[in-house]
Amino acid sequence: MSAPLLFDHAFRAHSLRRLEPDTVLLPMVAEELAIRLNTVMREFPLAIDLGTQGPGLAEAIRAVHSVGQVVQAADAGGDIISGKHALPYEPGSLDLVVSGLALQWADDLPGLLLQIRRALKPDGLFLAALAGGDTLTELRQSFAEAEADVVGGMSPRVVPFATVQDLGALLQRAGFALPVVDAEKLTVRYADVFGLFRDLRALGATNSLLSRSRTPLRRDVLARLAEIYQERYSDPDGRLRVTVEIVWLSGWAPHESQQKPLRPGSATHRLADALNAKEIPSGVKPGS
């Protein structure tokens, strides 16, 4: 049974045609992923940059001494991330898969992660960054309240993003070994909400949900949105705060050489001895 479609990938592809150079987020993500990769003590002869917009991440990865060939798998038509087609890689054929701020657009992220893990050679590495659950939380809440105030209801205006906990569970479900998930929250500031909208359009990050309202946003809703945002999320100088959460994922295709967790009950030393503490038998209260 295929996963339900969440995004209008034709609309998103149209949005990406007017993509402008990102001078903040993608370069930062590319630099951080390259730094993380530099700490890994092994060689990666063949790497795939999966779905990242622009050449920045592929260029940063090519500069890492342990990486050989880097192939950029662009996703202008949504074919890769949408899940319309399986990844075009043989099982166990890739040493490294990286992705920057693209996987949040996947209709079937669990299935895509499973395909990535299968495409990796044993002990191959997956390293990615994507937008996390707190991204644009101020805009999401302001939209919801503005539409409730003006029209008595609301429609999905801001794309939902997965949480750190969900993403960690998905890595394990896909069969990655030694999965690691961590997050970083950034605050970007704007003079007004219209500046935020302009940047979202420039990044190709406008609302592409299939369930979005096709009715143009009413002026009175937009005015109420701007009012609520200014009241709730402005700094003393009047500029608006926008939260961007970047979630970093890493995981390995299983290999016999990797460290394994100890089996329950296999410890050879007592925790009380290691802590130089008195062990209290179960059911006995301290001090009794």
Coordinates of C-alpha atoms in Angstrom, one line a residue, residues 7-8 11 15 105 155-160 200 204-213:
F7 CA 2.6 17.7 -1.4
D8 CA 1.7 19.1 -4.8
F11 CA 3.4 23.3 -7.9
S15 CA 8.1 27.4 -7.3
W105 CA 9.2 17.5 1.2
S155 CA -6.9 25.9 6.5
P156 CA -3.3 24.5 6.4
R157 CA -1.1 27.5 5.4
V158 CA 2.3 26.3 6.7
V159 CA 3.8 22.9 5.9
P160 CA 4.2 20.7 9.1
L200 CA 9.9 32.0 1.4
G204 CA 10.8 27.8 -3.2
A205 CA 9.3 27.2 0.3
T206 CA 5.8 28.4 -0.3
N207 CA 2.9 26.2 0.8
S208 CA 2.8 23.2 -1.5
L209 CA 0.5 21.0 0.5
L210 CA -2.2 19.2 -1.6
S211 CA -4.7 20.1 1.1
R212 CA -3.9 23.9 0.9
S213 CA -6.7 26.3 0.1

